[in-house]
Coordinates of C-alpha atoms in Angstrom, one line a residue:
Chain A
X98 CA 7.5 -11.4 22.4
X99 CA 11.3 -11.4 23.9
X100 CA 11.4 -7.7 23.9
X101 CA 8.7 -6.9 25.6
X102 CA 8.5 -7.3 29.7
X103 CA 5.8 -9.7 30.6
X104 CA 3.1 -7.5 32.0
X105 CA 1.7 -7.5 35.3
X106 CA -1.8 -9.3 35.7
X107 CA -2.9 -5.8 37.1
X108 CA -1.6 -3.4 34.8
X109 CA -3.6 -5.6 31.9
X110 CA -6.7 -5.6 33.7
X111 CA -6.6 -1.6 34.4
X112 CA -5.5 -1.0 31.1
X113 CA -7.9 -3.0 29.6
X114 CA -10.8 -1.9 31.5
X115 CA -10.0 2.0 31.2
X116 CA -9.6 1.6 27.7
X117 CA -12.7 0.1 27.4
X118 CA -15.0 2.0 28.7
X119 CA -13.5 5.7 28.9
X120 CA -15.2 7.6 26.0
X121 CA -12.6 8.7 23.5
X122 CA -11.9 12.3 22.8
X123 CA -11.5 11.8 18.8
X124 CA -9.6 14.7 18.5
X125 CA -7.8 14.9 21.1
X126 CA -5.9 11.7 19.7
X127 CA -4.5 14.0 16.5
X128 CA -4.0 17.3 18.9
X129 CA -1.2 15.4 21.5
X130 CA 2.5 16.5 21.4
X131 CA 5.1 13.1 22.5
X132 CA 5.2 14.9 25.6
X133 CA 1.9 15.0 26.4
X134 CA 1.5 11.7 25.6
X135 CA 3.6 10.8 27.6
X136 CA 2.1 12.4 30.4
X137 CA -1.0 11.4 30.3
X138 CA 0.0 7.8 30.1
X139 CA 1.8 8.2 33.1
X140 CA 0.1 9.5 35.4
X141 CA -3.6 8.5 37.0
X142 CA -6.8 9.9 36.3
X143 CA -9.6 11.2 33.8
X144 CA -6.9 12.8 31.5
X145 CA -5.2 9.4 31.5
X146 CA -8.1 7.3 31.0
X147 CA -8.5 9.7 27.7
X148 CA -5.9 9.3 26.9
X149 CA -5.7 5.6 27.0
X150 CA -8.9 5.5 24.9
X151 CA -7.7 7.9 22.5
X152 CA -4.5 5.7 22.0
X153 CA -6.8 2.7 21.6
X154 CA -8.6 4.4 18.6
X155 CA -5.4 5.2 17.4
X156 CA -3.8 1.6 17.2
X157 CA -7.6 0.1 16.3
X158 CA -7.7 2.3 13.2
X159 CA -4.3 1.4 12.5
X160 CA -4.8 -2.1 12.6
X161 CA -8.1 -1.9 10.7
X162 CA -6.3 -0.2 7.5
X163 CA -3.0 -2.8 7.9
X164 CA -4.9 -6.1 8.4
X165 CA -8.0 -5.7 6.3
X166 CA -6.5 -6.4 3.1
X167 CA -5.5 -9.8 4.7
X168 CA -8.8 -10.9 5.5
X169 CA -8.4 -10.1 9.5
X170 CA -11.5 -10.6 11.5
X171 CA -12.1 -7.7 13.4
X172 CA -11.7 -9.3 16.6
X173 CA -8.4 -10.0 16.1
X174 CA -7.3 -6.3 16.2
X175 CA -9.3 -5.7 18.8
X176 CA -7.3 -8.3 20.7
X177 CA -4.2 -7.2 19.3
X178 CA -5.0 -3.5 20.2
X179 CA -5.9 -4.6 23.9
X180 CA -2.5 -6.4 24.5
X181 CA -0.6 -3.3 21.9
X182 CA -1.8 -1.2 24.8
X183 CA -0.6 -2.9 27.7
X184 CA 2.8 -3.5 26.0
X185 CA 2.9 0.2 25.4
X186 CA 2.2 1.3 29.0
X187 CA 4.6 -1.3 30.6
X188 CA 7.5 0.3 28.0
X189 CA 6.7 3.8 28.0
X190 CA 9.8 4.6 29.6
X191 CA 11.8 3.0 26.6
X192 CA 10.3 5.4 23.9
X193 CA 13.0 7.3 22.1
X194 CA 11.5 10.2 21.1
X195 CA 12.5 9.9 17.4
X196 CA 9.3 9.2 15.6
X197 CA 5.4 10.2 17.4
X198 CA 4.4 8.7 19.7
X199 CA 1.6 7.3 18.2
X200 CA 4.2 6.0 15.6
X201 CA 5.9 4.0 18.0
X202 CA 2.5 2.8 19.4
X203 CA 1.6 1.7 15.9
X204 CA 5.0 -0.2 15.4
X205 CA 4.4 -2.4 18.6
X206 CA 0.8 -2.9 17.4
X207 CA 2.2 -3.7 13.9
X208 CA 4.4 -6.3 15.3
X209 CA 2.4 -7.6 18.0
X210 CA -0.5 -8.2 14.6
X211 CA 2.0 -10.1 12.1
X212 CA 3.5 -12.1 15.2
X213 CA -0.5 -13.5 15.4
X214 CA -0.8 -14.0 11.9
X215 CA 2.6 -16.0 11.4
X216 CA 1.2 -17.9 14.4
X217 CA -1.7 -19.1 13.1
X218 CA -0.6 -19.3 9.9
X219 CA 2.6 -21.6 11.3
X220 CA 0.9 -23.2 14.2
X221 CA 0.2 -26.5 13.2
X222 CA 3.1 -27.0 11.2
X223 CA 5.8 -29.4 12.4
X224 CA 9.1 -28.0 13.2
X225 CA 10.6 -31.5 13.1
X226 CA 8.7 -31.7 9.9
X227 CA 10.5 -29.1 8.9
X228 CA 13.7 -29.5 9.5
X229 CA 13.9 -33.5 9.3
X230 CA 16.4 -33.2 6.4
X231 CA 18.6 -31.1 8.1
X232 CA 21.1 -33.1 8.9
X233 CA 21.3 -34.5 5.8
X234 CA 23.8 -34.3 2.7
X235 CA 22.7 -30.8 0.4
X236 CA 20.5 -31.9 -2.9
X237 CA 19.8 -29.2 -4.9
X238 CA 16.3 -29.9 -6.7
X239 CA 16.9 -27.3 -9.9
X240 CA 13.9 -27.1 -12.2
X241 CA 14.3 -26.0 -15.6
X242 CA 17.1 -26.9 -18.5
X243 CA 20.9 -25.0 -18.2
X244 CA 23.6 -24.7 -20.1
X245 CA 26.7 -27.0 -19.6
X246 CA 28.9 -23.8 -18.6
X247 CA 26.3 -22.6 -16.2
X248 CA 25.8 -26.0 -14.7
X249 CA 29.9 -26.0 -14.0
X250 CA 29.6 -22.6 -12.5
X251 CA 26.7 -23.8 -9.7
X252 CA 28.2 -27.1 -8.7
X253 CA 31.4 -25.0 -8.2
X254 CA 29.2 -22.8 -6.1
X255 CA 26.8 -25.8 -4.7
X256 CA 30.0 -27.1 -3.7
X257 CA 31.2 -24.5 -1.5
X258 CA 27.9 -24.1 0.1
X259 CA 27.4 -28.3 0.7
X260 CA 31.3 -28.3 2.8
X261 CA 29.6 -25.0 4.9
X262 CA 26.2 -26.2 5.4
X263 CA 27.3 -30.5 5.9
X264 CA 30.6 -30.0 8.2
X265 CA 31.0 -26.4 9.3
X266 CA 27.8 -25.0 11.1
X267 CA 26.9 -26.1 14.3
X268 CA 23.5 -28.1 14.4
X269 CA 21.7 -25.1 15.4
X270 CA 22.7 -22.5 12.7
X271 CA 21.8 -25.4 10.0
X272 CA 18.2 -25.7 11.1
X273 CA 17.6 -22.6 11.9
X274 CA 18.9 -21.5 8.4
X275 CA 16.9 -24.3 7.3
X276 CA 13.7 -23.4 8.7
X277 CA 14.4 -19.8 7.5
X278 CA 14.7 -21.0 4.2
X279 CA 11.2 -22.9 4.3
X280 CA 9.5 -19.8 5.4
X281 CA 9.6 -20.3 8.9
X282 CA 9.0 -17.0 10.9
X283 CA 11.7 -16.6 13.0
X284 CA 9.6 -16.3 16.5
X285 CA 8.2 -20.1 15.7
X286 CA 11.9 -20.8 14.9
X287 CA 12.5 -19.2 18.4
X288 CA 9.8 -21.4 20.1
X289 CA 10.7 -24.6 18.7
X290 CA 14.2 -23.9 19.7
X291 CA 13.6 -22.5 23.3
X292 CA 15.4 -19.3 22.5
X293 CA 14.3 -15.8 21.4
X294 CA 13.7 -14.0 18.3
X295 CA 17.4 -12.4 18.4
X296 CA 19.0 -15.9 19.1
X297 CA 17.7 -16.9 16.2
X298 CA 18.4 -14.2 14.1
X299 CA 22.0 -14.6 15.2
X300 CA 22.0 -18.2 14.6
X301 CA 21.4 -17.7 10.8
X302 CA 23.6 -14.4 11.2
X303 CA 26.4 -16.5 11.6
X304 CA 25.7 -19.1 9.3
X305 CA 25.4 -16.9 6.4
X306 CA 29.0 -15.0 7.7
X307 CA 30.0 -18.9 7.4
X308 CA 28.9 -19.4 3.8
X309 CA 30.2 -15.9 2.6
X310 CA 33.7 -16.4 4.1
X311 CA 34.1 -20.4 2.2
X312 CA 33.2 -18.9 -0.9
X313 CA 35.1 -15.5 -0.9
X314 CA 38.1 -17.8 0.0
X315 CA 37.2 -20.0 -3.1
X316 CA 37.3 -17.0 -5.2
X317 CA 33.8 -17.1 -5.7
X318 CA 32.6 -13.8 -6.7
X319 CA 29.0 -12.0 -6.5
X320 CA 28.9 -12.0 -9.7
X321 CA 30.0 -15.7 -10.3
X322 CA 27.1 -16.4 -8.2
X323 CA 24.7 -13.9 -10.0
X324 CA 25.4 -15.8 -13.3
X325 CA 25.3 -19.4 -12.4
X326 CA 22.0 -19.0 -10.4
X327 CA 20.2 -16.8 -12.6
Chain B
X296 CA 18.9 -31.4 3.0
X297 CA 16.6 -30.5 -0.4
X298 CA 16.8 -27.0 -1.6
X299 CA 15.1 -25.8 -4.5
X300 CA 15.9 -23.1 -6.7
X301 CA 14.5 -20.3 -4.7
X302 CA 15.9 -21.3 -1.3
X303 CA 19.5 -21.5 -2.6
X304 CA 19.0 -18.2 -4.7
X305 CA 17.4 -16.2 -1.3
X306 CA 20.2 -18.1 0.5
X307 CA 23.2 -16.6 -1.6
X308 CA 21.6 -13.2 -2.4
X309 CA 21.1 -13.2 1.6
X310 CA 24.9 -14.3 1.9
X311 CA 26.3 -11.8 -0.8
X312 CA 24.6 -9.0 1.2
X313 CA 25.7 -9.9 4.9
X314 CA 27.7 -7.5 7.0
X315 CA 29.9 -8.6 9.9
X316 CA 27.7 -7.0 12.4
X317 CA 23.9 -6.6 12.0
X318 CA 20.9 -5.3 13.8
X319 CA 19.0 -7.6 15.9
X320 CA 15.2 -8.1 15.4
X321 CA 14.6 -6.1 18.6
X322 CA 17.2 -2.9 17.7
X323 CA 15.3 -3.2 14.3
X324 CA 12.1 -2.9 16.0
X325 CA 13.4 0.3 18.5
X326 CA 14.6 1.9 15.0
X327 CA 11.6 1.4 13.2
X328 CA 9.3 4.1 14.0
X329 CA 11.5 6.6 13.0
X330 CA 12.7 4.8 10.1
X331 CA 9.0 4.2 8.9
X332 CA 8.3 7.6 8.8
X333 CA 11.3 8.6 7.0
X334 CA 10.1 6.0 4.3
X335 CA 7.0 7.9 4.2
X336 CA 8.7 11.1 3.4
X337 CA 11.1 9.5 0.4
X338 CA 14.2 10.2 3.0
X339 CA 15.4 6.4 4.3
X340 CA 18.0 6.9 1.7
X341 CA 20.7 8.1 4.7
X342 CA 23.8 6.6 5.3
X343 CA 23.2 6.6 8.8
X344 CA 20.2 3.8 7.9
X345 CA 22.3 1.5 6.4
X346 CA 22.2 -0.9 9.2
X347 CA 18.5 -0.3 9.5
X348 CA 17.9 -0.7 5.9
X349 CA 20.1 -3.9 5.9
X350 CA 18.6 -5.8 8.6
X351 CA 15.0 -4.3 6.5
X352 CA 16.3 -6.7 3.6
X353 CA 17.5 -9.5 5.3
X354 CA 14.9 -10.5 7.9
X355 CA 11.7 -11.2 5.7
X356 CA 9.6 -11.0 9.3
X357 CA 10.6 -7.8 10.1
X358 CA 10.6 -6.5 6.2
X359 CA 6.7 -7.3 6.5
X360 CA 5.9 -5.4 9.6
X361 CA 8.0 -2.7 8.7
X362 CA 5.9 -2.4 5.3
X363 CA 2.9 -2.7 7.0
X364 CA 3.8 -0.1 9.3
X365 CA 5.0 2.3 6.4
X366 CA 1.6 1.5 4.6
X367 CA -0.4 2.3 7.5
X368 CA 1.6 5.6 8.0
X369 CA 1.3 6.8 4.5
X370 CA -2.6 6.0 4.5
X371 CA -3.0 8.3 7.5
X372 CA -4.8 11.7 6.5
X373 CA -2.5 13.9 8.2
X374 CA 0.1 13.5 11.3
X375 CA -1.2 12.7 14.5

């Protein structure tokens, strides 16, 4: 994950270890203020190792109620709560202090499990597969029979959106807007690319600015667009 | 390049609704937490959230952990 500092080798052993085998205080997870938290995170000791466990629970319960719907092995949030844990401790000092703290654990868990998902889920897929047509001239594969007015109004529209995406992105914002649009998660986008999450994010930022500026100049309207596509 | 129906439709709706500055993934991450739990309570509705709530609809990766995260929230028995 860009965001998140690369942790030390140590800090995941001791994290992992403590977290492991430190007997969790079950309520004491529900009882902690942010602050306290917070403290006990920091610092070194049995109240730390507590609380370290307690956080554990926290994210593994978590995980367990988000992922089992999806037909997540157990293992996996295990795995995902191990490295959730280490992430939290190496960016403790970067909690904000507007949600609980467990909140904010949750949300790191949260992305840290979907990241894994999309992952496998995207793995063996070819980027180049992809993205082969790229480069190539817009074809629009419509299914289904329109009217002879609404088929006017989208190649009016098609047309705008072939002169951005053929001569006016660079080569990067079209296949990154292309692998967007086939479902790509954005952090395999990232990896094909050799750039981050954000890059990416920015890449297709920009090419959808691009697109909304050609056809606001055409005179294309929202609702021109609602109507021909619908 | 071969787009079907729903990649030009997601493409335009996606245009339609871009803003000339946006969130990043990570900014939409750090707001998240908070923004989660406002979901939870029926209050993401703010003004101030519009940025949070835009980036929510365009970026379909973070739309899915953010729901995941608001459904894990809202399952929980009481507040930690």
């Amino acid at each position: 994950m860009d965001l998140l500092l690369a942790p030390t080798r140590r800090t995941r052993a001791r994290v992992r270890c403590v977290a492991a085998q430190a007997p969790s205080s079950g309520a004491g997870a529900r009882s902690r203020s942010n602050d306290e938290w917070i403290r006990a995170l920091s610092s070194d000791g049995p109240t730390t190792d507590s609380a370290y466990s307690d956080l554990r629970a926290v994210i593994l319960r978590g995980l367990r109620r988000v992922l089992a719907s999806r037909g997540v092995p157990d293992s996996l949030c295990e795995d995902v709560a191990q490295e959730a844990l280490v992430r939290v401790r190496e960016r403790l000092a970067d909690f904000r202090g507007d949600s609980y703290f467990t909140t904010w654990t949750l949300s790191i868990a949260t992305r840290l499990a979907f990241d894994e998902l999309r992952h496998k889920r995207w793995k063996d897929v070819s980027f180049e597969a992809v993205t082969a047509d790229a480069k190539t001239p817009l074809v629009f594969e419509s299914a289904g029979v329109i009217s002879q007015e609404r088929m006017i109004a989208r190649e009016r529209v098609l047309g705008q959106l072939r002169q951005v995406l053929e001569n006016e992105l660079t080569d990067r914002q079209r296949i990154a807007l292309v692998a967007e649009l086939k479902g790509m998660p954005h952090a395999e986008i990232a990896t094909s690319l050799g750039v981050t999450r954000n890059a990416v994010y920015k890449l297709t930022h920009d090419a959808r600015k691009r697109v909304q500026a050609q056809l606001q100049a055409a005179g294309i309207s929202a609702h021109d667009v609602l109507w021909a596509f619908e | 390049m071969a787009l079907n129906d729903q990649h030009v439709r997601a493409l335009l709706a996606a245009c339609q609704d871009t803003h000339t500055t946006e969130l990043t993934c990570d900014e939409f991450l750090d707001a998240m937490p908070a923004y989660a739990e406002l979901c939870v309570a029926g209050k993401e509705a703010s003004p101030a959230l519009a940025a949070v709530r835009a980036h929510e609809r365009l970026c379909v990766n973070c739309r899915d952990e953010c729901h995941g995260l608001v459904q894990l929230l809202a399952e929980q028995p009481s507040k930690p």
